Short mmCIF file of C-alpha atoms and ligand atoms in Angstrom, two decimals:
data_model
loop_
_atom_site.label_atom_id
_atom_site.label_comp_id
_atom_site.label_asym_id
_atom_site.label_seq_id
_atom_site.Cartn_x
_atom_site.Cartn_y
_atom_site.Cartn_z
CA UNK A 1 19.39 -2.52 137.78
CA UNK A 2 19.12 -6.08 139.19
CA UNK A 3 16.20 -6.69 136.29
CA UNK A 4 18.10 -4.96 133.71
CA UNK A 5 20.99 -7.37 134.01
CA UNK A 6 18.37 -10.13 134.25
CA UNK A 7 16.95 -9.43 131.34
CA UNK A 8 20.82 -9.05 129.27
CA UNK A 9 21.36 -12.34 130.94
CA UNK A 10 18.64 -13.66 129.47
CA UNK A 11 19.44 -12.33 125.94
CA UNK A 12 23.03 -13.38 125.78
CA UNK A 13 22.22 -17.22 127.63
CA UNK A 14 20.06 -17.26 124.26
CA UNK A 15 21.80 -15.66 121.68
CA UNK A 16 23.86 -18.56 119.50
CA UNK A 17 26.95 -15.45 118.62
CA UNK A 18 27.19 -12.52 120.91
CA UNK A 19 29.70 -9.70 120.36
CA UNK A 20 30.19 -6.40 122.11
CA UNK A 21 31.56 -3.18 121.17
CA UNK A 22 33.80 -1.32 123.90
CA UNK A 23 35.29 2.15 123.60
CA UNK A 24 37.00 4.52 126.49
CA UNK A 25 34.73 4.27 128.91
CA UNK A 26 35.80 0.70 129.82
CA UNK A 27 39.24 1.49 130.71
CA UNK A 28 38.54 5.03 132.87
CA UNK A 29 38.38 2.62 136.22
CA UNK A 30 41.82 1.44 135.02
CA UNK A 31 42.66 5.11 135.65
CA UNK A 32 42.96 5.64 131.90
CA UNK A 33 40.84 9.20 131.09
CA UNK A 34 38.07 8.46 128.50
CA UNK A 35 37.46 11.27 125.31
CA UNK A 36 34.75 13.23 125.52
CA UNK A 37 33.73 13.01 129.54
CA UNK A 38 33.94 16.28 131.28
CA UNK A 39 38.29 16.38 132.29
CA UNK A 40 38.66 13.57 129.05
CA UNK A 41 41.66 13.43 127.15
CA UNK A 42 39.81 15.69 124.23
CA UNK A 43 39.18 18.32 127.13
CA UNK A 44 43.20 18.66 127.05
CA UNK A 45 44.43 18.34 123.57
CA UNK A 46 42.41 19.23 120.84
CA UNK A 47 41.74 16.22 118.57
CA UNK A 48 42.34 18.19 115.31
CA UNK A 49 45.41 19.50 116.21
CA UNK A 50 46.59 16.22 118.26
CA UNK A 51 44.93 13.26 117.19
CA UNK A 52 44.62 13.43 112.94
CA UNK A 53 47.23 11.88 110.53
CA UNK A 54 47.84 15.33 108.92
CA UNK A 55 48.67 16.94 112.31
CA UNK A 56 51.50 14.32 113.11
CA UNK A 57 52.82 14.75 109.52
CA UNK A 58 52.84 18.41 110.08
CA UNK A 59 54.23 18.52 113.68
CA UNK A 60 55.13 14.83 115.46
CA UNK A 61 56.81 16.32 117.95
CA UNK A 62 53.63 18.44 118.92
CA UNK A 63 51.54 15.18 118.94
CA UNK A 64 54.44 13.08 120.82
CA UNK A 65 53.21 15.78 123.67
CA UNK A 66 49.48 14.39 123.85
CA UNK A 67 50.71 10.92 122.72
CA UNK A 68 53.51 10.38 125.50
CA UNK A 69 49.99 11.12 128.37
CA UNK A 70 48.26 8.87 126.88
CA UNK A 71 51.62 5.94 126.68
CA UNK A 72 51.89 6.78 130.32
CA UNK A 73 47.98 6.13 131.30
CA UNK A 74 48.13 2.63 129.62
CA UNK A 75 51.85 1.94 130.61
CA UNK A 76 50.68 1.83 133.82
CA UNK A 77 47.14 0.75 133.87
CA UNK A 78 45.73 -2.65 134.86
CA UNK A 79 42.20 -4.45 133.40
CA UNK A 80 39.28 -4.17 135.76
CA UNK A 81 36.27 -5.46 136.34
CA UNK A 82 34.74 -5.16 133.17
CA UNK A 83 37.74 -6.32 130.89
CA UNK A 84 38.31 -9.25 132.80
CA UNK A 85 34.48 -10.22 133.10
CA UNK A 86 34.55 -10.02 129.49
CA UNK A 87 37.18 -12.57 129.53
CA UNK A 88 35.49 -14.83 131.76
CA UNK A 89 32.21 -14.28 129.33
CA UNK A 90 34.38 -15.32 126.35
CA UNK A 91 35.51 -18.16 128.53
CA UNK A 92 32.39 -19.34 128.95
CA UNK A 93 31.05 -19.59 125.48
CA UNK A 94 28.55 -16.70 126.34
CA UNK A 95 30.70 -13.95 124.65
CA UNK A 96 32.55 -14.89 121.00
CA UNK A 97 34.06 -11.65 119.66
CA UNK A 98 34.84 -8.01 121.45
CA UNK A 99 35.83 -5.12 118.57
CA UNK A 100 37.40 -2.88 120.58
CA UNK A 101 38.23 1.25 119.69
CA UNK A 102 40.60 1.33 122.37
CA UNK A 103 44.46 0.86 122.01
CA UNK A 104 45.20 0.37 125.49
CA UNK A 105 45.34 -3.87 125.33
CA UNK A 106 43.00 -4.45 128.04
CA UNK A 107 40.48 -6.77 126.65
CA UNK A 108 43.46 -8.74 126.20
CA UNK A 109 45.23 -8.49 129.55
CA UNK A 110 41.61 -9.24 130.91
CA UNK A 111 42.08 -12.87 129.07
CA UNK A 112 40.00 -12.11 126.10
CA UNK A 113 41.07 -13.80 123.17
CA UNK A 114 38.62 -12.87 120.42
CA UNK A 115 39.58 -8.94 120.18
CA UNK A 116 39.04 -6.90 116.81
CA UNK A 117 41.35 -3.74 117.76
CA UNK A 118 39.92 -0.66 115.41
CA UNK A 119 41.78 1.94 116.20
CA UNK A 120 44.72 -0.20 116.01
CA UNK A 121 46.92 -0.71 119.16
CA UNK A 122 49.50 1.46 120.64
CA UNK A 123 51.85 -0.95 121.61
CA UNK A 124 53.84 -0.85 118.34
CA UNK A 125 55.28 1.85 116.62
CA UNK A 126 56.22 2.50 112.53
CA UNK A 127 58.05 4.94 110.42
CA UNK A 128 56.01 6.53 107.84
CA UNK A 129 59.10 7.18 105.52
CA UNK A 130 61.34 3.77 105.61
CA UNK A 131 58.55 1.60 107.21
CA UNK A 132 60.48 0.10 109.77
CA UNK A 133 58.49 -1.22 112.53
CA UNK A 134 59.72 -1.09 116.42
CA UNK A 135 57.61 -2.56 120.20
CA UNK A 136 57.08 0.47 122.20
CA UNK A 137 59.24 -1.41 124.55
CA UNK A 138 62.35 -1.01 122.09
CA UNK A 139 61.96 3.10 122.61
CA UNK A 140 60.84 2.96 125.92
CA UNK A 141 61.61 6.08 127.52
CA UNK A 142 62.12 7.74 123.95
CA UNK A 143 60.10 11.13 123.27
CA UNK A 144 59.51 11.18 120.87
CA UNK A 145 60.74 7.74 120.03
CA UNK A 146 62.74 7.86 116.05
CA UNK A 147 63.58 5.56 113.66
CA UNK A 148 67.10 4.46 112.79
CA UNK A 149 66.65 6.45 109.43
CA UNK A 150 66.24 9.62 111.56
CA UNK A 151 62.34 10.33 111.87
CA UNK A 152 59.76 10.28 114.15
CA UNK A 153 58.26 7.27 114.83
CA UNK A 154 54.40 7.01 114.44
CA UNK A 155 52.39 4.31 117.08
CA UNK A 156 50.37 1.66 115.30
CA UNK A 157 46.67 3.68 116.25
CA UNK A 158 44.72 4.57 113.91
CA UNK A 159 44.14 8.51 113.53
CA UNK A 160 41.84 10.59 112.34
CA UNK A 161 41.88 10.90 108.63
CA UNK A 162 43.23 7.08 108.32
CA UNK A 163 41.50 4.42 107.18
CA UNK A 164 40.38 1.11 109.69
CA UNK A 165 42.59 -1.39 108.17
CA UNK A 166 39.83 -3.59 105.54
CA UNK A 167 40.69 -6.81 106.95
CA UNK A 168 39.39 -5.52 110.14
CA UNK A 169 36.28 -3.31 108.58
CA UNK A 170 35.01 -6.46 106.52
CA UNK A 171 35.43 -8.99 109.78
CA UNK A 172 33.62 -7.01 112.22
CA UNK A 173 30.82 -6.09 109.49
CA UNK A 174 30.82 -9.85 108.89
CA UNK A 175 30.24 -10.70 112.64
CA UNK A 176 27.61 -7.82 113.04
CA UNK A 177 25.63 -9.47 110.51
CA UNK A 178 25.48 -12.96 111.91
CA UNK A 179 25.15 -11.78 115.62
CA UNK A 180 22.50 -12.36 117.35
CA UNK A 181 23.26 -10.34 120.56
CA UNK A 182 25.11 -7.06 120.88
CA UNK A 183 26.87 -5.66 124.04
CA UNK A 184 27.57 -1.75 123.31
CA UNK A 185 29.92 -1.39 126.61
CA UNK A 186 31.32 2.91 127.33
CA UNK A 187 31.16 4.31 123.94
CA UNK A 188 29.59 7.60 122.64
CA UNK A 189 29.20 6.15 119.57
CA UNK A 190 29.91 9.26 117.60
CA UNK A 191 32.97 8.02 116.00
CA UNK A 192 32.70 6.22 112.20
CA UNK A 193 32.95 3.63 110.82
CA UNK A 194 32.48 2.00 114.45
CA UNK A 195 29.19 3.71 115.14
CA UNK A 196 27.92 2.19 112.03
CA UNK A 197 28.69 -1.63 113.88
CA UNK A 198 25.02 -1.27 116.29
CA UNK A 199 23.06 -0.56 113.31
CA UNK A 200 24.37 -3.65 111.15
CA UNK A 201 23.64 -5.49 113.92
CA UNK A 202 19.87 -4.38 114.87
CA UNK A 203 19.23 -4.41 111.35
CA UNK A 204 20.04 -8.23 110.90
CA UNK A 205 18.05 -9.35 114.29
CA UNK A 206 20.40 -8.99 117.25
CA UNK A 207 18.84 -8.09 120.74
CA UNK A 208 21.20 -4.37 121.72
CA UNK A 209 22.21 -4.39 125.28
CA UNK A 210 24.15 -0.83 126.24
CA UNK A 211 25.86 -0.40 129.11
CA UNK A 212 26.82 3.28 129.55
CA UNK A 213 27.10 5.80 132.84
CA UNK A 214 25.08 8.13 130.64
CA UNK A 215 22.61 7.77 127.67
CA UNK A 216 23.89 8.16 124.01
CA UNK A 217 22.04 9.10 121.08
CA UNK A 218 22.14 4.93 120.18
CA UNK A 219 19.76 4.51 123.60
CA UNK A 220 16.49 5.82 122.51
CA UNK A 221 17.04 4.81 119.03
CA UNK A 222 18.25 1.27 118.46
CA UNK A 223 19.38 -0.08 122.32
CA UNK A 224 16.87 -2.90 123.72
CA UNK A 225 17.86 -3.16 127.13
CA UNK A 226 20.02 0.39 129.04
CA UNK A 227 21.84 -0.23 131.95
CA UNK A 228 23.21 2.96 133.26
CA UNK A 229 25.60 2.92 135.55
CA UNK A 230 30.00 1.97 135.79
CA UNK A 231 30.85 -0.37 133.18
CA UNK A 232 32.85 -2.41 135.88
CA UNK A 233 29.93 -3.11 138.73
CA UNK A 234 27.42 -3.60 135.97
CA UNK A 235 29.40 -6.65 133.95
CA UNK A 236 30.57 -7.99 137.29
CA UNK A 237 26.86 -8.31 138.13
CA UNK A 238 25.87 -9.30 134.31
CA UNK A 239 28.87 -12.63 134.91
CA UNK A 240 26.73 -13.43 137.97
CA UNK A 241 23.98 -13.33 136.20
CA UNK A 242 24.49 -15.38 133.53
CA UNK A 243 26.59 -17.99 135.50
CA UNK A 244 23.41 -19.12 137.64
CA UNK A 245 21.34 -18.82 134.91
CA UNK A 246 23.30 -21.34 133.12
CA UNK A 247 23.81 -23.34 136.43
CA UNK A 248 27.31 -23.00 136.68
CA UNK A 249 28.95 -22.71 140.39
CA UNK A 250 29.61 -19.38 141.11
N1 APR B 1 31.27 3.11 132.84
C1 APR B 1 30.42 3.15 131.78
N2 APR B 1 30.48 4.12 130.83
C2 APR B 1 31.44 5.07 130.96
C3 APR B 1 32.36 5.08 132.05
C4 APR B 1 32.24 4.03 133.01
N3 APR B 1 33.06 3.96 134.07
N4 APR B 1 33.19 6.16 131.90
C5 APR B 1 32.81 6.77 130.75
N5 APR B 1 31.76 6.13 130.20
C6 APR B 1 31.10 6.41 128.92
C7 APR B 1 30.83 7.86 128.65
O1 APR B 1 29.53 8.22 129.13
C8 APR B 1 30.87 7.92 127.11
O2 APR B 1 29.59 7.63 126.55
O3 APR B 1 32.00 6.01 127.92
C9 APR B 1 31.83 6.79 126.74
C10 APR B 1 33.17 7.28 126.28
O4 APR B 1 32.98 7.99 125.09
P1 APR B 1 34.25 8.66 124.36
O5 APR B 1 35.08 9.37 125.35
O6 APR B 1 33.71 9.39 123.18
O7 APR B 1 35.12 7.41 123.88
P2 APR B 1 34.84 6.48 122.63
O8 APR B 1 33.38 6.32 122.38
O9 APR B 1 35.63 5.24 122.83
O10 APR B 1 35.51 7.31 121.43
C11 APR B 1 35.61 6.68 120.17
O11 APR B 1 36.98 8.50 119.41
O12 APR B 1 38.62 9.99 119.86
C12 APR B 1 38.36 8.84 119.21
O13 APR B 1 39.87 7.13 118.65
C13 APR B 1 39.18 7.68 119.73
O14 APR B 1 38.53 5.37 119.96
C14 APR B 1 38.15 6.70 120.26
C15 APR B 1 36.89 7.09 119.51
#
């Protein structure tokens, strides 16, 4: 592993703009459950009857069920050693923008700045009929949280069946074009339009780096370097790394 990280030093202490995608996997050794590991969320609740647009129309209530887990994982979970390397990265100049599928806030706790949230974030909450929008923290508590008009209140993640907001789609196509270095960091990668970010990237010259406990179908195909292993110990190591590389004190 040692020379793997080495070598993704070596890449990003090059590259002039280096961005990283992150999904679930980042935030299981924050004790939040990633999707499609064996005992993941998806394991629980199935996704077409929990996690799409139509299903919450049809039954919130139902979906509060699956939603009010996951509020409770991220309520109480804390960034580790991968968010907050990230943050260190960015701090450095060595890392300029993280899109992120997760909703959990973590990059950000971990002191990341530069964070493109895709699936939205679930820290706020709307009504679909009178669009009122409410913090979590006003409803905390609430199950399922409603709106002063009477409904359910829906939390600003994106589901299945809506669209990535365009300002977001555009910017992080944008970035993937111009990047020269590309961290894929505990993602499956099966989920579009965010799967579609490694190939935009390859295509227009960057160097893949994928950091991942297992492969993914992106590893034989498009990924340059493959460090298998935990997401935390890996970027820890990859910090390291690139800090006496670039001479700086550790
Ligand atoms: N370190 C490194 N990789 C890990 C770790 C870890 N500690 N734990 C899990 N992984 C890897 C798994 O091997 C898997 O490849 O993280 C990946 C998690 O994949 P998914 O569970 O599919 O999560 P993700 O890719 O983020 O899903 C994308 O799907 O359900 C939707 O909206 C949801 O944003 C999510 C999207």
């Amino acid at each position: 592993m040692e020379r793997l990280i080495a070598q993704a030093a070596e890449i990003i202490c090059n590259a002039k703009l280096t961005m990283a995608l992150t999904g679930a996997g980042i935030s299981v050794e924050s004790g939040i459950p990633d999707f499609r590991s064996a005992g993941g969320l998806w394991s629980k609740y199935n996704p077409d009857e929990y996690a799409t647009i139509s299903a919450f129309r049809q039954d919130p209530e139902k979906v509060w069920k699956m939603l009010r887990d996951m509020e409770e994982l991220i309520i109480n979970a804390r960034p580790n050693r991968a968010h907050i390397g990230m943050g260190e990265l960015e701090k450095m100049g060595f890392l300029h923008y993280i899109i992120t599928q997760n909703v959990d806030n973590l990059h950000q706790a971990g002191g990341a700045k530069n964070v493109i949230e895709y699936h939205g974030n679930s820290s706020t909450l709307s009504c679909l009929w009178c669009e009122k929008g409410y913090t979590v923290e006003e409803k905390k508590g609430v199950y399922p949280p409603r709106c002063e008009c009477g409904k359910i209140l829906k939390p600003g993640v994106v589901m299945f069946g809506e669209a990535i907001p365009p300002g977001v789609l555009n910017r992080s196509f944008q970035i993937a074009a111009s990047a020269k270095a590309l961290m894929i960091v505990a993602t499956s990668a099966v989920v579009s339009p965010a799967n579609t970010i490694p190939g935009i990237a390859k295509q227009n010259g960057a160097k893949i780096i994928e950091i991942n406990k297992e492969k993914t179908h992106l590893t034989e195909s498009l990924t340059d370097v493959f460090i298998q292993g935990e997401a935390g110990e890996i970027i820890a190591g990859l910090v390291v790394a690139i800090k006496e590389r670039a001479g700086l004190g550790i």
